[in-house]
Coordinates of C-alpha atoms in Angstrom, one line a residue:
X1 CA 102.3 91.1 49.9
X2 CA 102.3 94.7 51.2
X3 CA 104.0 98.1 50.6
X4 CA 106.0 99.3 53.6
X5 CA 106.9 102.7 52.2
X6 CA 106.9 105.0 49.1
X7 CA 109.3 107.8 48.1
X8 CA 107.9 110.2 45.5
X9 CA 109.7 112.5 43.2
X10 CA 107.9 114.9 40.9
X11 CA 104.7 112.7 40.4
X12 CA 101.6 114.7 39.6
X13 CA 100.9 117.3 42.3
X14 CA 102.8 115.3 45.0
X15 CA 106.0 117.0 46.2
X16 CA 109.0 114.9 47.0
X17 CA 108.9 112.9 50.2
X18 CA 108.5 109.6 51.8
X19 CA 105.5 108.0 53.5
X20 CA 105.3 104.8 55.5
X21 CA 102.1 102.6 55.5
X22 CA 100.3 100.2 57.8
X23 CA 99.9 96.5 56.8
X24 CA 96.0 96.7 56.9
X25 CA 93.8 99.7 56.3
X26 CA 95.3 103.1 55.1
X27 CA 92.9 105.9 54.6
X28 CA 93.8 109.0 52.6
X29 CA 91.3 111.9 53.3
X30 CA 91.0 115.5 52.4
X31 CA 89.3 117.9 50.1
X32 CA 88.6 117.1 46.4
X33 CA 91.7 117.9 44.2
X34 CA 94.1 117.6 47.1
X35 CA 96.0 114.7 45.6
X36 CA 94.4 111.6 47.2
X37 CA 93.8 109.9 43.9
X38 CA 97.3 110.9 42.6
X39 CA 98.7 109.0 45.6
X40 CA 96.8 105.9 44.7
X41 CA 98.0 106.3 41.1
X42 CA 101.6 106.5 42.4
X43 CA 101.1 103.2 44.3
X44 CA 99.6 101.4 41.3
X45 CA 102.4 102.7 39.1
X46 CA 105.0 101.5 41.5
X47 CA 103.4 98.1 41.6
X48 CA 102.7 97.5 37.8
X49 CA 104.7 100.2 36.0
X50 CA 101.6 101.9 34.6
X51 CA 98.8 104.2 35.7
X52 CA 95.5 102.5 36.6
X53 CA 93.9 105.4 34.7
X54 CA 95.8 104.7 31.6
X55 CA 97.5 108.1 31.7
X56 CA 100.7 108.5 29.6
X57 CA 103.9 109.0 31.6
X58 CA 104.3 112.6 30.1
X59 CA 101.0 113.5 31.7
X60 CA 101.9 112.0 35.1
X61 CA 105.0 114.4 35.4
X62 CA 104.7 117.2 37.9
X63 CA 104.3 120.6 36.2
X64 CA 107.6 122.0 34.8
X65 CA 109.6 118.8 35.8
X66 CA 111.4 116.6 33.3
X67 CA 111.3 113.3 35.2
X68 CA 109.4 111.5 37.9
X69 CA 110.7 108.6 40.2
X70 CA 108.8 106.3 42.5
X71 CA 110.7 104.2 45.0
X72 CA 109.1 101.7 47.4
X73 CA 109.9 99.0 49.8
X74 CA 107.5 96.0 48.9
X75 CA 107.3 92.8 50.8
X76 CA 106.6 89.7 48.7
X77 CA 106.7 86.2 50.3
X78 CA 108.1 87.7 53.6
X79 CA 111.0 89.3 51.8
X80 CA 111.4 93.0 51.3
X81 CA 112.4 94.3 47.8
X82 CA 113.3 97.9 46.8
X83 CA 111.4 98.7 43.6
X84 CA 111.8 101.9 41.6
X85 CA 109.9 103.1 38.5
X86 CA 111.3 106.2 36.8
X87 CA 110.5 108.2 33.6
X88 CA 112.6 110.8 31.9
X89 CA 110.6 113.1 29.5
X90 CA 111.3 112.2 26.0
X91 CA 113.0 109.0 27.0
X92 CA 112.1 105.5 28.1
X93 CA 110.7 104.2 31.5
X94 CA 113.2 102.5 33.7
X95 CA 112.2 99.9 36.2
X96 CA 114.5 98.3 38.8
X97 CA 114.2 95.8 41.6
X98 CA 117.0 95.9 44.1
X99 CA 118.9 98.1 41.7
X100 CA 118.7 95.6 38.8
X101 CA 116.9 96.6 35.7
X102 CA 113.7 94.6 34.9
X103 CA 111.0 94.7 32.4
X104 CA 107.5 95.9 33.1
X105 CA 106.3 92.4 32.6
X106 CA 108.4 91.4 35.6
X107 CA 106.3 93.7 37.8
X108 CA 103.2 91.8 36.7
X109 CA 104.8 88.6 37.7
X110 CA 106.0 89.9 41.0
X111 CA 103.0 92.1 42.1
X112 CA 99.3 92.0 42.1
X113 CA 97.1 95.0 42.6
X114 CA 93.4 95.8 42.1
X115 CA 92.2 99.5 41.8
X116 CA 88.6 100.7 41.9
X117 CA 87.4 104.3 41.4
X118 CA 84.2 106.2 40.5
X119 CA 85.2 106.2 36.9
X120 CA 84.9 102.4 36.9
X121 CA 81.3 102.7 35.9
X122 CA 82.7 103.2 32.4
X123 CA 83.5 99.5 32.4
X124 CA 79.7 99.0 32.4
X125 CA 78.6 102.2 30.7
X126 CA 81.4 103.1 28.3
X127 CA 82.6 101.6 25.0
X128 CA 83.9 98.1 24.4
X129 CA 87.6 99.1 24.5
X130 CA 87.2 100.1 28.2
X131 CA 85.9 96.6 29.0
X132 CA 88.7 94.9 27.0
X133 CA 91.3 97.0 28.8
X134 CA 89.8 95.9 32.1
X135 CA 90.1 92.3 31.1
X136 CA 93.6 92.7 29.8
X137 CA 95.0 94.5 32.9
X138 CA 93.7 92.0 35.4
X139 CA 94.0 88.7 33.4
X140 CA 97.7 89.8 32.7
X141 CA 98.3 89.8 36.4
X142 CA 96.9 86.2 36.7
X143 CA 98.9 84.9 33.7
X144 CA 102.2 86.2 32.3
X145 CA 101.6 83.8 29.4
X146 CA 98.4 85.9 28.6
X147 CA 100.5 89.1 28.8
X148 CA 103.0 87.7 26.3
X149 CA 100.1 86.5 24.0
X150 CA 98.5 89.9 24.0
X151 CA 101.8 91.6 23.1
X152 CA 102.4 89.0 20.2
X153 CA 98.8 89.5 19.0
X154 CA 99.1 93.3 19.0
X155 CA 102.3 93.1 16.9
X156 CA 100.6 90.7 14.5
X157 CA 97.6 92.9 14.3
X158 CA 99.7 96.0 13.5
X159 CA 101.4 94.0 10.7
X160 CA 98.2 92.8 9.3
X161 CA 96.7 96.3 9.2
X162 CA 99.8 97.7 7.5
X163 CA 99.5 94.9 4.9
X164 CA 95.9 95.7 4.3
X165 CA 96.7 99.4 3.6
X166 CA 99.3 98.6 1.0
X167 CA 98.0 95.4 -0.8
X168 CA 95.8 95.0 -3.8
X169 CA 92.3 93.5 -3.3
X170 CA 92.2 89.8 -3.3
X171 CA 95.6 89.2 -1.8
X172 CA 96.0 86.6 0.9
X173 CA 97.0 88.2 4.2
X174 CA 100.1 86.5 5.4
X175 CA 99.5 87.5 9.0
X176 CA 96.1 85.7 9.4
X177 CA 97.8 82.5 10.7
X178 CA 99.4 84.5 13.5
X179 CA 96.2 86.4 14.3
X180 CA 94.4 83.0 14.6
X181 CA 97.1 81.4 16.6
X182 CA 97.5 84.2 19.2
X183 CA 93.9 85.3 19.1
X184 CA 92.3 82.0 19.7
X185 CA 94.3 81.5 22.9
X186 CA 93.3 85.0 24.0
X187 CA 89.7 84.2 23.4
X188 CA 90.0 81.0 25.5
X189 CA 91.8 82.7 28.3
X190 CA 89.2 85.6 28.3
X191 CA 86.3 83.1 28.4
X192 CA 87.8 81.3 31.4
X193 CA 88.5 84.6 33.2
X194 CA 84.9 85.9 32.8
X195 CA 83.5 82.6 33.8
X196 CA 85.6 82.6 36.9
X197 CA 84.7 86.1 38.2
X198 CA 80.9 86.0 37.1
X199 CA 79.7 84.0 40.2
X200 CA 81.7 85.9 42.8
X201 CA 80.8 89.3 41.2
X202 CA 77.1 88.4 41.3
X203 CA 77.5 87.3 45.0
X204 CA 79.2 90.6 46.0
X205 CA 76.6 92.6 44.1
X206 CA 73.7 90.7 45.8
X207 CA 75.3 91.3 49.3
X208 CA 76.0 95.0 48.8
X209 CA 72.9 95.8 46.9
X210 CA 70.6 93.9 49.2
X211 CA 69.4 91.1 46.9
X212 CA 69.7 92.5 43.4
X213 CA 71.3 90.5 40.6
X214 CA 74.3 91.0 38.4
X215 CA 75.1 88.9 35.3
X216 CA 78.2 89.1 33.0
X217 CA 78.4 87.7 29.5
X218 CA 81.5 87.4 27.3
X219 CA 80.8 88.1 23.6
X220 CA 83.9 87.4 21.5
X221 CA 84.2 88.7 18.0
X222 CA 84.6 85.1 16.9
X223 CA 81.3 83.7 18.3
X224 CA 80.6 80.6 16.2
X225 CA 83.0 78.4 18.1
X226 CA 83.1 75.5 20.4
X227 CA 84.9 75.1 23.8
X228 CA 88.3 73.7 22.7
X229 CA 91.2 75.7 21.2
X230 CA 90.9 73.8 17.9
X231 CA 87.2 74.6 17.6
X232 CA 87.9 78.3 18.3
X233 CA 90.6 78.3 15.6
X234 CA 88.3 76.7 13.1
X235 CA 85.6 79.3 13.7
X236 CA 88.2 82.0 13.5
X237 CA 89.3 81.0 10.0
X238 CA 85.7 80.7 8.8
X239 CA 84.8 84.3 10.0
X240 CA 88.1 85.6 8.5
X241 CA 87.1 84.0 5.2
X242 CA 83.7 85.7 5.4
X243 CA 85.1 89.1 6.2
X244 CA 88.1 89.0 3.8
X245 CA 86.6 91.3 1.1
X246 CA 85.3 93.7 3.7
X247 CA 88.7 93.9 5.4
X248 CA 90.4 94.6 2.1
X249 CA 87.9 97.4 1.2
X250 CA 88.1 99.0 4.7
X251 CA 91.9 98.3 5.0
X252 CA 91.6 97.2 8.6
X253 CA 91.2 94.0 10.6
X254 CA 87.6 93.4 11.6
X255 CA 87.9 89.9 13.2
X256 CA 89.6 89.1 16.4
X257 CA 89.9 89.8 20.2
X258 CA 90.5 93.5 19.5
X259 CA 86.7 93.5 18.6
X260 CA 85.6 91.5 21.7
X261 CA 82.8 92.7 23.9
X262 CA 81.7 92.0 27.6
X263 CA 78.1 92.6 28.5
X264 CA 76.6 93.4 32.0
X265 CA 73.0 92.9 33.1
X266 CA 71.5 94.2 36.3
X267 CA 68.3 92.4 37.2
X268 CA 68.4 91.1 33.6
X269 CA 68.3 94.6 32.1
X270 CA 71.4 95.8 30.1
X271 CA 73.5 97.8 32.7
X272 CA 74.7 100.2 30.0
X273 CA 71.2 101.4 29.1
X274 CA 69.3 101.0 32.3
X275 CA 71.6 101.0 35.3
X276 CA 71.4 104.0 37.7
X277 CA 74.5 105.7 39.0
X278 CA 74.2 103.8 42.3
X279 CA 73.7 100.5 40.6
X280 CA 76.5 101.0 38.2
X281 CA 78.8 102.0 41.0
X282 CA 77.9 99.0 43.1
X283 CA 78.3 96.7 40.1
X284 CA 81.8 98.1 39.3
X285 CA 82.8 97.6 43.0
X286 CA 81.5 94.1 43.0
X287 CA 83.4 93.4 39.7
X288 CA 86.7 94.6 41.2
X289 CA 86.1 92.6 44.4
X290 CA 85.5 89.5 42.3
X291 CA 88.7 90.2 40.5
X292 CA 90.5 90.6 43.8
X293 CA 89.2 87.2 45.0
X294 CA 90.2 85.6 41.7
X295 CA 93.8 87.0 41.8
X296 CA 94.2 86.0 45.4
X297 CA 93.2 82.4 44.5
X298 CA 95.3 82.2 41.3
X299 CA 98.4 84.0 42.7
X300 CA 98.1 82.4 46.1
X301 CA 98.9 85.8 47.6
X302 CA 96.7 88.7 48.7
X303 CA 96.7 91.6 46.2
X304 CA 97.1 95.2 47.2
X305 CA 93.6 96.8 47.1
X306 CA 93.3 100.5 46.1
X307 CA 89.8 102.1 46.5
X308 CA 89.2 105.6 45.3
X309 CA 86.1 107.4 46.8
X310 CA 84.4 104.0 47.2
X311 CA 81.6 105.5 49.4
X312 CA 80.5 108.0 46.7
X313 CA 76.9 107.4 45.6
X314 CA 76.4 104.5 48.1
X315 CA 73.8 104.9 50.7
X316 CA 74.5 104.1 54.4
X317 CA 73.3 100.5 54.2
X318 CA 75.4 99.7 51.2
X319 CA 78.4 101.4 52.8
X320 CA 78.0 99.2 55.9
X321 CA 77.7 96.0 53.9
X322 CA 80.8 97.0 51.9
X323 CA 82.8 97.6 55.0
X324 CA 81.9 94.2 56.4
X325 CA 83.7 92.6 53.4
X326 CA 87.0 94.4 54.3
X327 CA 87.9 91.7 56.8
X328 CA 88.8 89.4 53.9
X329 CA 91.3 91.9 52.4
X330 CA 95.0 92.3 53.1
X331 CA 96.6 95.8 52.8
X332 CA 94.0 98.3 51.7
X333 CA 94.5 101.9 50.6
X334 CA 91.3 104.0 50.3
X335 CA 90.4 107.7 49.8
X336 CA 87.5 109.7 50.9
X337 CA 86.5 113.4 50.8
X338 CA 83.7 112.8 53.2
X339 CA 83.8 111.8 56.8
X340 CA 85.6 108.5 57.5
X341 CA 83.0 105.9 58.4
X342 CA 83.1 104.8 62.0
X343 CA 83.5 101.2 61.1
X344 CA 86.9 102.1 59.5
X345 CA 88.1 104.9 61.8
X346 CA 89.5 102.5 64.4
X347 CA 92.4 100.1 63.5
X348 CA 93.4 102.1 60.5
X349 CA 96.3 104.4 59.5
X350 CA 95.1 107.8 58.4
X351 CA 96.8 110.4 56.3
X352 CA 95.5 113.9 55.6
X353 CA 96.2 115.2 52.1
X354 CA 96.3 118.9 51.4
X355 CA 97.8 120.4 48.2
X356 CA 99.6 117.2 47.6
X357 CA 101.3 117.2 51.0
X358 CA 100.8 113.9 52.9
X359 CA 100.4 114.2 56.7
X360 CA 100.2 111.0 58.8
X361 CA 97.7 111.4 61.6

């Protein structure tokens, strides 16, 4: 798949206009704060109906505007579709494909995109919720069934928490069966996802970092389980029983995928505590490249790759090894505030960004 063009209206600091893209490497360059990252965000939002930075739609609006609209021509399986994502302040987001209204979940079914940026080190260094969000965004692209499970689980979780806040101590929570049913399948899917990307991520890290090691470990909230779905459910019920009184006292759910953790180790040391900025940046890049390979295999199509300031905090040797990997990618969009590496300058489409204005070179 690839994006042929994008038309922007009132998105961040980007003025209204249309830009056409090449099918391979597209480089956005310019000073910091010029709008390069915003352009990547517009592309991700067009593809999946949401910001890769998790920004609310009201924040994405251009100053003093009441609505934004993104329109793009996207080629999927050799057919071009006209996709649009629009948001009206105070209203709901509207998504269309060839003028027909679709749900956000339909974009996850149609499109696949991987985004990497300097703030990705928060996946390794930040709180558990950042890591869960990372898993959810990319696993949802691999499996629409997972996206539906996640939605059902979040609804059941909200209902359970509401019940805990209004019930007397000792009451049996009527939503636990739903929490176990949806949550167990989420745990199983997350375990399979982490297992699938661990080896490739370690391989990318070793190549880019010159021999160093990266390891990933999934730590579900419900840990005392076996490998099968029934075994996970059994362990889930047992932990819920142990935490029943505590949940009643605190009036919140303490057991389930919303409490899961993913741990990263660099050379067998916890990345969160011991990783340098360069190591964390390299690990985050390797993680996203592994996700890219995973989605490419599962979806049987090449995802769009969006890379924001990927050369920041990487020395020359790591930059060169990273560029060598670009041959295996499809359409690539990347930003840089520094000089464009010679290995990328040729055979690329380049766009100079200044105060939000996009100028093809």
